[in-house]
mmCIF file of C-alpha atoms and ligand atoms in Angstrom:
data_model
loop_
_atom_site.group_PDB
_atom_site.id
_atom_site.type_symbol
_atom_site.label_atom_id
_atom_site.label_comp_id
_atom_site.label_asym_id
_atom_site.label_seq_id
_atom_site.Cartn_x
_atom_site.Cartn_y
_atom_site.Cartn_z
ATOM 1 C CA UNK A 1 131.760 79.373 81.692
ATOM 2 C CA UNK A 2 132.291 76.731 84.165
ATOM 3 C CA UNK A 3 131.162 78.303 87.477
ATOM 4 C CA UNK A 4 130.040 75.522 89.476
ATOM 5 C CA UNK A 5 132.456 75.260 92.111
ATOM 6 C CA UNK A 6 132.745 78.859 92.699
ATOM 7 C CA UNK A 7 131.943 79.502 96.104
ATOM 8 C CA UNK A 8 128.722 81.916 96.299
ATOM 9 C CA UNK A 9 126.749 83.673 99.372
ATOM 10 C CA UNK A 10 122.986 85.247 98.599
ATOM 11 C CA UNK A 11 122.140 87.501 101.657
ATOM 12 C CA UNK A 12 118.717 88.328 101.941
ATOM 13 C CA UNK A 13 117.907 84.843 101.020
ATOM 14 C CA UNK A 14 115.023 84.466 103.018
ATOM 15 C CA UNK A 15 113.486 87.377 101.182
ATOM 16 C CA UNK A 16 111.157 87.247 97.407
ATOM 17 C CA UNK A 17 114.091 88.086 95.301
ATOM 18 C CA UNK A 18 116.724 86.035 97.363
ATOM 19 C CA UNK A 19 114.775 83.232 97.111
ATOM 20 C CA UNK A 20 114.394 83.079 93.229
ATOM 21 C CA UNK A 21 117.846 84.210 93.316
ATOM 22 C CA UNK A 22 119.181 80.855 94.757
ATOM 23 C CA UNK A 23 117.268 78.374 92.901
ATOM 24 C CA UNK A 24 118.468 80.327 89.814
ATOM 25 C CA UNK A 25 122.485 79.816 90.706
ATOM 26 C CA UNK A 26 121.446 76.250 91.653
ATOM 27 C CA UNK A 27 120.135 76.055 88.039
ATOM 28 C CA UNK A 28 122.999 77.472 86.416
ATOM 29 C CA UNK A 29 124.903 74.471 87.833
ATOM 30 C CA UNK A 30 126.183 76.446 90.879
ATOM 31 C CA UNK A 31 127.222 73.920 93.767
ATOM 32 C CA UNK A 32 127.995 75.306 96.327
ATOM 33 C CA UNK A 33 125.749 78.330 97.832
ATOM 34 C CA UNK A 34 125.621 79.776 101.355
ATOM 35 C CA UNK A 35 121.994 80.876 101.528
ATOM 36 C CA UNK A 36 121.923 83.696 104.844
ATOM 37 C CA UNK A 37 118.752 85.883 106.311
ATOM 38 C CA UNK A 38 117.871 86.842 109.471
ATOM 39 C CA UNK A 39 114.359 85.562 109.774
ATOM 40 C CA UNK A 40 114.108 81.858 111.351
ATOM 41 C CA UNK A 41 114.424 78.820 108.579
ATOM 42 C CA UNK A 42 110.676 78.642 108.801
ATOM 43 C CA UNK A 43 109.814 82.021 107.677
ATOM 44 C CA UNK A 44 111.906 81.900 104.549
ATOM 45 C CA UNK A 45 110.108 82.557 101.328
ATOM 46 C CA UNK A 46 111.805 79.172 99.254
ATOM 47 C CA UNK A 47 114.385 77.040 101.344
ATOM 48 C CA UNK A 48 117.022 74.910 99.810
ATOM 49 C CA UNK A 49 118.142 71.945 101.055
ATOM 50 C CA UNK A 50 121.473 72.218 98.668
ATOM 51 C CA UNK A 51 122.158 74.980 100.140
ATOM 52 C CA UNK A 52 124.009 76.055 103.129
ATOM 53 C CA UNK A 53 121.527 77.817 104.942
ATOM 54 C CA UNK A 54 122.326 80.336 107.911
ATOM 55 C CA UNK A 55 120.137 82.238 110.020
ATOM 56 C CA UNK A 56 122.537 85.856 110.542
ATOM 57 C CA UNK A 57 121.626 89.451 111.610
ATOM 58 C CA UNK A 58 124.088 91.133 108.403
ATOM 59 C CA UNK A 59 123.605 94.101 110.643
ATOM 60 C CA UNK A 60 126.602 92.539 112.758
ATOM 61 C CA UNK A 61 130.106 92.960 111.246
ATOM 62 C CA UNK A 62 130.761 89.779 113.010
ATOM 63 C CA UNK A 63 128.075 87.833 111.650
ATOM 64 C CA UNK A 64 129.070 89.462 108.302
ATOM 65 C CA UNK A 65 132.541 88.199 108.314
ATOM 66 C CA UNK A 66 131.329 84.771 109.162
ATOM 67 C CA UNK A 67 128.617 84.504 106.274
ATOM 68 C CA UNK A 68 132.114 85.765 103.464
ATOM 69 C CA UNK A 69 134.655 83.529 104.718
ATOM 70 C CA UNK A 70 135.964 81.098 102.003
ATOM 71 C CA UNK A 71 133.183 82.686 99.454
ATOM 72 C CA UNK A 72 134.103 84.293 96.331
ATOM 73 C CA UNK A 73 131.060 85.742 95.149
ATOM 74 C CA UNK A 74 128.808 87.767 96.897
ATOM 75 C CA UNK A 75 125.110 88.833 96.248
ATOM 76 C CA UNK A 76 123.913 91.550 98.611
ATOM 77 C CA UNK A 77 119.832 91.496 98.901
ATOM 78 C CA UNK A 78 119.496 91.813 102.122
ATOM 79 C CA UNK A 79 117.694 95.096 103.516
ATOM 80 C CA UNK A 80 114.591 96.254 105.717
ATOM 81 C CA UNK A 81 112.331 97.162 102.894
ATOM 82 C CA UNK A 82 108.820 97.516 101.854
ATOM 83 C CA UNK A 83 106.184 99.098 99.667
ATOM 84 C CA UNK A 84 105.524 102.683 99.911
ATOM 85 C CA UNK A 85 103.566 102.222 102.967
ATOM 86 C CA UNK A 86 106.673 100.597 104.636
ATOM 87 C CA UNK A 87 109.246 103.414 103.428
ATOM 88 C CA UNK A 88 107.491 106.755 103.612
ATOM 89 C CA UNK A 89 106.710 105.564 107.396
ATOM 90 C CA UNK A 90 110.608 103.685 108.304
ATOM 91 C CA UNK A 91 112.790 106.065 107.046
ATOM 92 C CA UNK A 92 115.609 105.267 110.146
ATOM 93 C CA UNK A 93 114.789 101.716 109.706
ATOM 94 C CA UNK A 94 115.610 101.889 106.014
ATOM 95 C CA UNK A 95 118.757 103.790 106.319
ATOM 96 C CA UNK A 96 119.873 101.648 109.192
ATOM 97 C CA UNK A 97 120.273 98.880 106.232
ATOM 98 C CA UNK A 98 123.522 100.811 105.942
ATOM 99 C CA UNK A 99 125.239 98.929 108.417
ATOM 100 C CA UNK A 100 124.440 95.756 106.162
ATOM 101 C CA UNK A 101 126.322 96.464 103.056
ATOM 102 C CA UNK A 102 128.782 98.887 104.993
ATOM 103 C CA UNK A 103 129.836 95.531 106.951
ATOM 104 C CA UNK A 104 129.384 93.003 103.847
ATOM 105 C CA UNK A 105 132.037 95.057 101.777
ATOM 106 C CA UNK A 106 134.320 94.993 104.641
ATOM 107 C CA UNK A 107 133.953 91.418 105.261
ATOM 108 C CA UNK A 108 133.793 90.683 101.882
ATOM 109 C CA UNK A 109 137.330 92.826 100.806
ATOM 110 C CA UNK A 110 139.083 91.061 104.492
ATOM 111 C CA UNK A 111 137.969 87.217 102.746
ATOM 112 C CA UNK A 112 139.282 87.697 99.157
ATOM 113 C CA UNK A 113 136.315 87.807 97.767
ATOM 114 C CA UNK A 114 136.011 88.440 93.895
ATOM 115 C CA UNK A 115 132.411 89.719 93.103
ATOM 116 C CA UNK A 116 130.200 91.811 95.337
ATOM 117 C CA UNK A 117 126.454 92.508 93.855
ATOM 118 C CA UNK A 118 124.183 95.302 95.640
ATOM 119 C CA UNK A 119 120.489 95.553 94.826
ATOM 120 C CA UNK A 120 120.104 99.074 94.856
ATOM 121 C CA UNK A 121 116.684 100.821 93.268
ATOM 122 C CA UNK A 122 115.206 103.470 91.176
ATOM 123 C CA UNK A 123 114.205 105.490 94.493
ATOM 124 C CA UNK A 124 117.852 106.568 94.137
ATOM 125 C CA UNK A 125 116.465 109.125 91.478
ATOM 126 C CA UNK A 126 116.360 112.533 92.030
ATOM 127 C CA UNK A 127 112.647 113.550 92.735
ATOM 128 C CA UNK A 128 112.867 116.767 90.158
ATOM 129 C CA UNK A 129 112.803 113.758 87.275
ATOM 130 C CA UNK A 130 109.848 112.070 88.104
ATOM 131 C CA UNK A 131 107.187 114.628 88.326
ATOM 132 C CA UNK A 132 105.326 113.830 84.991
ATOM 133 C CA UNK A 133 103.506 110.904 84.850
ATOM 134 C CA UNK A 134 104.147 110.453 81.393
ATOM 135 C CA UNK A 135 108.108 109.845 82.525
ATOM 136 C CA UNK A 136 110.119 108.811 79.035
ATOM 137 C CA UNK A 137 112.390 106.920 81.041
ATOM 138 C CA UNK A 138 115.080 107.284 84.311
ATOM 139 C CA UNK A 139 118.639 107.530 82.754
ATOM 140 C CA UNK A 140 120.978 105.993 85.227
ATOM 141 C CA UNK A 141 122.964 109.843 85.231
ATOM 142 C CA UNK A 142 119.238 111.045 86.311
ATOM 143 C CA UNK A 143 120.158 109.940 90.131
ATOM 144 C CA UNK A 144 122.814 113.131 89.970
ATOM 145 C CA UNK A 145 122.478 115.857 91.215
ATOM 146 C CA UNK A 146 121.117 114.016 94.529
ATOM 147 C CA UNK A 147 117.791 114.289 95.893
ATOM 148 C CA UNK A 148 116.377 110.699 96.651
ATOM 149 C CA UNK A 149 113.150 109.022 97.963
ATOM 150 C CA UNK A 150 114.035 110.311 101.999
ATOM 151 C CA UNK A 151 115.351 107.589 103.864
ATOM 152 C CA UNK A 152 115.423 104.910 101.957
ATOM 153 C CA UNK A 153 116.569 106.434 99.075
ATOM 154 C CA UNK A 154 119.450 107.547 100.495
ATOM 155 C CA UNK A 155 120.498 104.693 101.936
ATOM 156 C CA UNK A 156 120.845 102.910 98.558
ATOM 157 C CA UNK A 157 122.337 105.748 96.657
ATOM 158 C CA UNK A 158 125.370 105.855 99.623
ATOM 159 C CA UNK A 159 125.667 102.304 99.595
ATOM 160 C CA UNK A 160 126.348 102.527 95.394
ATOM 161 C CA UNK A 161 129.241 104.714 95.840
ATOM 162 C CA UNK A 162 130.530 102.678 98.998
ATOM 163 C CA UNK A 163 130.699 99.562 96.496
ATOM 164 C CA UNK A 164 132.319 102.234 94.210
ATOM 165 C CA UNK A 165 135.231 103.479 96.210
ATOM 166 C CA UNK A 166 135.535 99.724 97.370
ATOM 167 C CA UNK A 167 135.977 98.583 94.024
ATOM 168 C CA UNK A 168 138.323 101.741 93.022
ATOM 169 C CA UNK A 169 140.333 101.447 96.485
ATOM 170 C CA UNK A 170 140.366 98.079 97.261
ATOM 171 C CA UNK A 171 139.472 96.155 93.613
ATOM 172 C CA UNK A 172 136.860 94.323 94.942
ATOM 173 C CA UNK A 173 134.473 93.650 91.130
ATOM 174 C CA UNK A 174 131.331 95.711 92.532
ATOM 175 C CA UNK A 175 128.438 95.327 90.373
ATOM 176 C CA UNK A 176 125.068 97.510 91.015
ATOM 177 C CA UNK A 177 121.939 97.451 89.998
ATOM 178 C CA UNK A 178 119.027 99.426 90.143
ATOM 179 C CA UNK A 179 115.896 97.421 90.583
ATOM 180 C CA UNK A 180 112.586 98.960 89.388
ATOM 181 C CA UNK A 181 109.274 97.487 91.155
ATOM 182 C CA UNK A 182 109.898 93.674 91.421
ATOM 183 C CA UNK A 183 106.861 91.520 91.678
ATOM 184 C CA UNK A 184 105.743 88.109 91.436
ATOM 185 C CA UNK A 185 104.700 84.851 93.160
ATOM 186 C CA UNK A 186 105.883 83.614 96.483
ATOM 187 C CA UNK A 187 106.057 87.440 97.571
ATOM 188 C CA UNK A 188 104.645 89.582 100.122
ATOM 189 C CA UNK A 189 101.190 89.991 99.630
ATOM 190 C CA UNK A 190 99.598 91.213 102.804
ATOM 191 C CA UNK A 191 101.118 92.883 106.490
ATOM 192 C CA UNK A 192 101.829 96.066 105.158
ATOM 193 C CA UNK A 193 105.399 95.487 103.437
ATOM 194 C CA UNK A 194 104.003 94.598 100.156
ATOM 195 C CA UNK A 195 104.069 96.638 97.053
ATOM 196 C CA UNK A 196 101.218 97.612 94.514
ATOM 197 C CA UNK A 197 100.919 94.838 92.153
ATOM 198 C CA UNK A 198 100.583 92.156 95.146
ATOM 199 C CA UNK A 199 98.656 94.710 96.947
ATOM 200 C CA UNK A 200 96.474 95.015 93.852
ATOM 201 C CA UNK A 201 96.324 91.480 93.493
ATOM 202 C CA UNK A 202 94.746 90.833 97.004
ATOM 203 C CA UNK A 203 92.322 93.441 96.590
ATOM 204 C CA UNK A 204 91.103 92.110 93.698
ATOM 205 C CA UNK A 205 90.876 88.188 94.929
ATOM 206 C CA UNK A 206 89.721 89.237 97.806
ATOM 207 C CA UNK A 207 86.904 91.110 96.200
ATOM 208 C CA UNK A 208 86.271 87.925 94.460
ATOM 209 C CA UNK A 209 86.240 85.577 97.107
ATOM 210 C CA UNK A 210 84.125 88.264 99.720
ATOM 211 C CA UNK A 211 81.706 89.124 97.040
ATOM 212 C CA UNK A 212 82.378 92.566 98.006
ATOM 213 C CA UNK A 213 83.406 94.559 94.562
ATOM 214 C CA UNK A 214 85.016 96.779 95.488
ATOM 215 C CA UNK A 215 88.504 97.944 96.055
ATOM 216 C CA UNK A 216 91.033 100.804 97.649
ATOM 217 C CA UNK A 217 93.251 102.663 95.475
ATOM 218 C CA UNK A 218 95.985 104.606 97.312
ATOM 219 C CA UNK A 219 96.452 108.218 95.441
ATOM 220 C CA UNK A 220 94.310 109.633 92.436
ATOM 221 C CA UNK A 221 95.568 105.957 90.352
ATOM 222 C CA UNK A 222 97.268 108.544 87.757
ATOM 223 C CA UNK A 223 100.385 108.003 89.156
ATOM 224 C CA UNK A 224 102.368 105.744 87.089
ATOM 225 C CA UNK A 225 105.392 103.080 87.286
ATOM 226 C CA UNK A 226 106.871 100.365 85.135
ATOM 227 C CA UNK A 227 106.987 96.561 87.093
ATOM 228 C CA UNK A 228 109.806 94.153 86.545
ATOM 229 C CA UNK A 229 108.622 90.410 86.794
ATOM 230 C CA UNK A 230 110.666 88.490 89.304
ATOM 231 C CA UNK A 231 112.608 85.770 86.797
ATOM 232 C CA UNK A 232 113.786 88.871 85.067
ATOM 233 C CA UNK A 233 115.388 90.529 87.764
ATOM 234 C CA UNK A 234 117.136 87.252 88.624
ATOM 235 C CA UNK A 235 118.300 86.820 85.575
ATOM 236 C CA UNK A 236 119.364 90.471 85.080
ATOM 237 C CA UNK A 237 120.922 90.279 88.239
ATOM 238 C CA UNK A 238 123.077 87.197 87.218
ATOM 239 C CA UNK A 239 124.192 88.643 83.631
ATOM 240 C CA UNK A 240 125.082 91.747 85.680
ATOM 241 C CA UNK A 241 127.724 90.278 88.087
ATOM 242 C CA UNK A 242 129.113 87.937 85.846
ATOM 243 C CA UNK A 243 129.964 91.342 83.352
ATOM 244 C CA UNK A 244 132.323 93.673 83.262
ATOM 245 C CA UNK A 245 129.195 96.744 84.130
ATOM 246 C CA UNK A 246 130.878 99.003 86.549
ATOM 247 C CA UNK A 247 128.672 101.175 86.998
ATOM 248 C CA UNK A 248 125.122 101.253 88.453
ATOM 249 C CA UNK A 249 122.573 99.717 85.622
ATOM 250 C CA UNK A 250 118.987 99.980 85.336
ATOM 251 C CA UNK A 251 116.785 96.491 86.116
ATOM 252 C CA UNK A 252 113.409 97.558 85.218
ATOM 253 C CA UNK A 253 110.479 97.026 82.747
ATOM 254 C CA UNK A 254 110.269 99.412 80.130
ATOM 255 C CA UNK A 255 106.036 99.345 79.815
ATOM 256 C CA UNK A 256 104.643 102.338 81.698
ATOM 257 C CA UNK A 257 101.113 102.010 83.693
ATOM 258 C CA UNK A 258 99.444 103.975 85.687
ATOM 259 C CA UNK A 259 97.932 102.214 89.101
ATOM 260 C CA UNK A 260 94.464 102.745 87.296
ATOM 261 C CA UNK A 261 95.610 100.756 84.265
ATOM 262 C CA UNK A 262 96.945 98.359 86.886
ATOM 263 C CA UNK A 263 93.638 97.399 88.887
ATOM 264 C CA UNK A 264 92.056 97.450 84.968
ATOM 265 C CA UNK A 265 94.512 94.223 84.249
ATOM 266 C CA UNK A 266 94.259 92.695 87.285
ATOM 267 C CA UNK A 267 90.412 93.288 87.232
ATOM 268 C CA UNK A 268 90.654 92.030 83.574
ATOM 269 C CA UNK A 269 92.188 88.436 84.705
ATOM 270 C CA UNK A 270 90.078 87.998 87.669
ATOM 271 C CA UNK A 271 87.476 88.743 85.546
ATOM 272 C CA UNK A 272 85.315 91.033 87.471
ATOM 273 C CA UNK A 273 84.961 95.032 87.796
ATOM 274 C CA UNK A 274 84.991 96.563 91.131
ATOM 275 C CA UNK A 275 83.693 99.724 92.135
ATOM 276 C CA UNK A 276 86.647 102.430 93.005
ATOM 277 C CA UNK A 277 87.388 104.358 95.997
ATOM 278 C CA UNK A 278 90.052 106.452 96.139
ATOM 279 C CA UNK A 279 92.730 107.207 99.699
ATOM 280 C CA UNK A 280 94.162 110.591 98.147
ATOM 281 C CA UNK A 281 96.324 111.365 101.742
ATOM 282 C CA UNK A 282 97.903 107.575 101.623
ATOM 283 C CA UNK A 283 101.425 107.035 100.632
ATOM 284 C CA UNK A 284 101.728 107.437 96.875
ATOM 285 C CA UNK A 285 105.190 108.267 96.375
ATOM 286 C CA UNK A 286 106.489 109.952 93.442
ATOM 287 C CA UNK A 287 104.211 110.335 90.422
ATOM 288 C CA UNK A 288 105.995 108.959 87.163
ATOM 289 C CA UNK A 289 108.768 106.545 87.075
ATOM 290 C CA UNK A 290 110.347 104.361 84.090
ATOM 291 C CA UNK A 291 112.947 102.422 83.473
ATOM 292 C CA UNK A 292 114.998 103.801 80.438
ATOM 293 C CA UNK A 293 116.744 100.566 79.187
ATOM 294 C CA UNK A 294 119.342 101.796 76.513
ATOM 295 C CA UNK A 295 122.286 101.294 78.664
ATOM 296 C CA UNK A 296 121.350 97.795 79.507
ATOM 297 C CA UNK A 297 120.671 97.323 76.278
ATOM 298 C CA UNK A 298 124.005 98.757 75.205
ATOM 299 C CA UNK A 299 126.270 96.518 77.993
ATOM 300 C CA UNK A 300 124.374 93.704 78.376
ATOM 301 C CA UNK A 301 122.333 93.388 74.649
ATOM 302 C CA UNK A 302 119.509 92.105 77.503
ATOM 303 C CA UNK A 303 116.138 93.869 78.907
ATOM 304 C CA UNK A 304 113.820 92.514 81.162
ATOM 305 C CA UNK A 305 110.778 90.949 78.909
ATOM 306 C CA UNK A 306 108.359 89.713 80.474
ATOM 307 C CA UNK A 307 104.660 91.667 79.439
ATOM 308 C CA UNK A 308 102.851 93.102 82.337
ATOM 309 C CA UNK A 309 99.581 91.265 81.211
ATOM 310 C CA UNK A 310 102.034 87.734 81.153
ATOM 311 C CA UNK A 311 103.404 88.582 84.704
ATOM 312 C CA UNK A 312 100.198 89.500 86.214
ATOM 313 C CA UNK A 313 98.331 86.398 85.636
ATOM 314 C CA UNK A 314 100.969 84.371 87.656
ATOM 315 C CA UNK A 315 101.080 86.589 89.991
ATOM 316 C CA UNK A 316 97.376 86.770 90.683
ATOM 317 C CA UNK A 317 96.723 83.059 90.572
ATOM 318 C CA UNK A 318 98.978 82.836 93.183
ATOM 319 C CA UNK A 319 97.875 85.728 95.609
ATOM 320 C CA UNK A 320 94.047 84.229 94.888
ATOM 321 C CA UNK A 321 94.946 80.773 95.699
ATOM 322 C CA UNK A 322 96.822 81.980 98.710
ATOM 323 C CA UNK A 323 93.873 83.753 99.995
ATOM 324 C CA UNK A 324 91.591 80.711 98.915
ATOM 325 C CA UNK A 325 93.625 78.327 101.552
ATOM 326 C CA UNK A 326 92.877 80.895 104.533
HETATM 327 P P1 LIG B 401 112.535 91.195 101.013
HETATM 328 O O1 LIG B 401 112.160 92.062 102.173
HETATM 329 O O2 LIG B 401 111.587 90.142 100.591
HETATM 330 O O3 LIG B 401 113.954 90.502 101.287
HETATM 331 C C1 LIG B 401 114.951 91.109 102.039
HETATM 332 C C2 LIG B 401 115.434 90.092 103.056
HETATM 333 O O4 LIG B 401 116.509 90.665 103.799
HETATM 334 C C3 LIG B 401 114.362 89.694 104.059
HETATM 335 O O5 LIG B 401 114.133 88.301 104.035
HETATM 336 C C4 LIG B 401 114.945 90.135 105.391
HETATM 337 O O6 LIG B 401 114.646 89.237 106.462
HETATM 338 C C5 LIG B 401 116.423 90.158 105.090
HETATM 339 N N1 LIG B 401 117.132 91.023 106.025
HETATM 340 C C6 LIG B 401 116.789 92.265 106.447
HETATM 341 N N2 LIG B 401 117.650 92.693 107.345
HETATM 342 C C7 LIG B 401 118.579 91.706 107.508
HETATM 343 C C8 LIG B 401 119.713 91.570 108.337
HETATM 344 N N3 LIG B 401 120.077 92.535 109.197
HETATM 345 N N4 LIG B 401 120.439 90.434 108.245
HETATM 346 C C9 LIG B 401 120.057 89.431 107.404
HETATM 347 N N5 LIG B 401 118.982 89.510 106.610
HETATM 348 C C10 LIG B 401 118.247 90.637 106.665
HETATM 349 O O7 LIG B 401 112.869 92.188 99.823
HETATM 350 P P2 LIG B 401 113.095 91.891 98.267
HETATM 351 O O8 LIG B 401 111.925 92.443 97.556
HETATM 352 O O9 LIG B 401 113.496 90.493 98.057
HETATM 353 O O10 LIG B 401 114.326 92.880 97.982
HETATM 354 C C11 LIG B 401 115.676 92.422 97.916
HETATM 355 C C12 LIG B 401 116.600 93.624 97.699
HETATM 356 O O11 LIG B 401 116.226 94.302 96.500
HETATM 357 C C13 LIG B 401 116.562 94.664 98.822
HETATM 358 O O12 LIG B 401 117.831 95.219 98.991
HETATM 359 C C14 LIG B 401 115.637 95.730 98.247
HETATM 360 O O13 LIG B 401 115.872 96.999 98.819
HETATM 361 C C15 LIG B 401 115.999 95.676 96.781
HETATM 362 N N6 LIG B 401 114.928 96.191 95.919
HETATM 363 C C16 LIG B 401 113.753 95.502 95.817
HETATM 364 C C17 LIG B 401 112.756 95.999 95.006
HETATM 365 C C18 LIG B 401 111.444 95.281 94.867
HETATM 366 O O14 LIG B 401 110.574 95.774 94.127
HETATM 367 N N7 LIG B 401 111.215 94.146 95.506
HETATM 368 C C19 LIG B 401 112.935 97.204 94.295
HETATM 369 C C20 LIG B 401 114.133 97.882 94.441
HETATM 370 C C21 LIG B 401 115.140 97.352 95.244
#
């Protein structure tokens, strides 16, 4: 497939995913990519110089229509998101990420364009189906009969069916995916955004470096999730537009950990063991979630594979030798 000159926009490219996400298309042989965020240039994650890169608030249908003219694929990753801590305590923020996608589609349908992604996520599934800690697995028809993570939540499972009716109305190729706890280097690590394996991370190197062994764990550390290494996603991500997947598809890791077994690894490659205190009344969110990978398996004959254990050690070095330059 020769897809070099196809015109492409990443929004959210200032972001962790976005970032990976454009050095990816470059690597596929893509040419010509419209990188857009709203931060300043300087506060972007990874910055191309290949690319065409546009500081935009995608909450403006203006500024929307602007970053889709003369593209013809689109990849939506732009949102105000976060870790638990972020999202249990932003819920208007988070659903005010509405306006984003509401105003790419538009923009997107109005400038011909052919492909529209949208990084959905499994806090679309209904809370009834992750009780058990032992969860075998979210099926993508487990995010029906509604009842999302609040806020958040909500916001992604209305944006999936606005890409649907857009696609079924207007036949605009939506493609949706449903990413399960993304981590990796050149991430958020600290400022209260971050998620549990970066947050784990810094506790751990920071323990290291202070001398201080010990560390926070936010909830009883029974509670468990699956993590999804950051080349994966990318990759999962690209495979996924460039199908013929209609519907909403799992991107998630298949191995299941508790937070406990977490801090073990990450204590593991750090090599040290800290002493643990547990914050039972700090945002824990639900208390098992999986990623059940048939149907990717089925579409796409692809799962995410990095190990945890593999993952983790890149991830850490790079937290620890952030830390290490402060
Ligand atoms: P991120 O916060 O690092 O990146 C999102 C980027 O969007 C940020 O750089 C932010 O500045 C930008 N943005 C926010 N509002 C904007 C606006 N109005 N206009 C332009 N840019 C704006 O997050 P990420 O981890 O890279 O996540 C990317 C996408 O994947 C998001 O939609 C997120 O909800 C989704 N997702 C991520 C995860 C995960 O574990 N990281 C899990 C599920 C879903």
């Amino acid at each position: 497939m020769n897809k070099k000159n196809t015109p492409v926009l990443v929004c959210g490219a200032g972001g962790f995913i976005g970032g990976y996400l454009v050095d990816y298309l470059f690597k596929q042989g893509y040419t010509q990519v419209r990188a857009v965020d709203m931060k300043p240039l300087d506060e972007w994650y990874q910055v191309f110089d290949a690319a065409e890169n546009l500081t935009l608030d995608l909450n403006e249908k203006e500024a929307c229509y602007k970053a889709s003219q003369g593209m013809e694929e689109v990849y939506n990753l732009a949102a105000d998101m976060g870790g638990m801590g972020f999202i249990e305590l932003n819920k208007a923020l988070c659903m005010l990420s509405v306006l984003i996608n509401t105003h790419l589609l538009m923009a997107a349908r109005d400038a011909g364009v052919k492909r529209f992604f949208y990084a959905s996520s499994a806090c679309v599934y209904a809370a009834g189906k992750q009780l058990d800690p032992k969860n075998p697995g979210l099926k993508e028809a487990d995010a029906y009969p509604a009842m999302p993570e609040d806020g958040y939540g909500w916001e992604k499972l209305f944006s999936e069916r606005m890409c649907r009716h857009f696609m079924e109305d207007f036949g605009i190729k939506t493609r949706v995916a449903r990413y399960h706890n993304v981590y990796g280097p050149i991430g958020t690590y600290d400022g209260g955004r971050e998620k549990a394996p970066a947050a784990i991370c810094r506790k751990v190197a920071t323990a290291v470096l202070s001398g201080k062994h010990e560390i926070e764990i936010w909830g009883d550390g029974e509670q468990t999730r699956s993590f999804t290494y950051v080349d994966d996603c990318v990759e999962g991500t690209f495979r996924l537009m460039q199908s013929n997947v209609a519907d909403p598809l799992n991107i998630g890791s298949s191995e299941l950990v508790s937070i406990n077994e977490l801090v073990s690894i990450v204590e593991d490659i750090a090599g040290v063991k800290l002493e643990r205190r547990y914050k039972l009344d700090a945002p824990k969110g639900v208390r098992g979630r999986n990623s059940d990978n048939t149907l990717i398996l089925d579409k796409l004959d692809w799962e995410p594979r990095t190990t945890l254990r593999a993952g983790l050690e890149r991830n850490y070095a790079w937290v620890y030798d952030q830390l290490s330059k402060k």
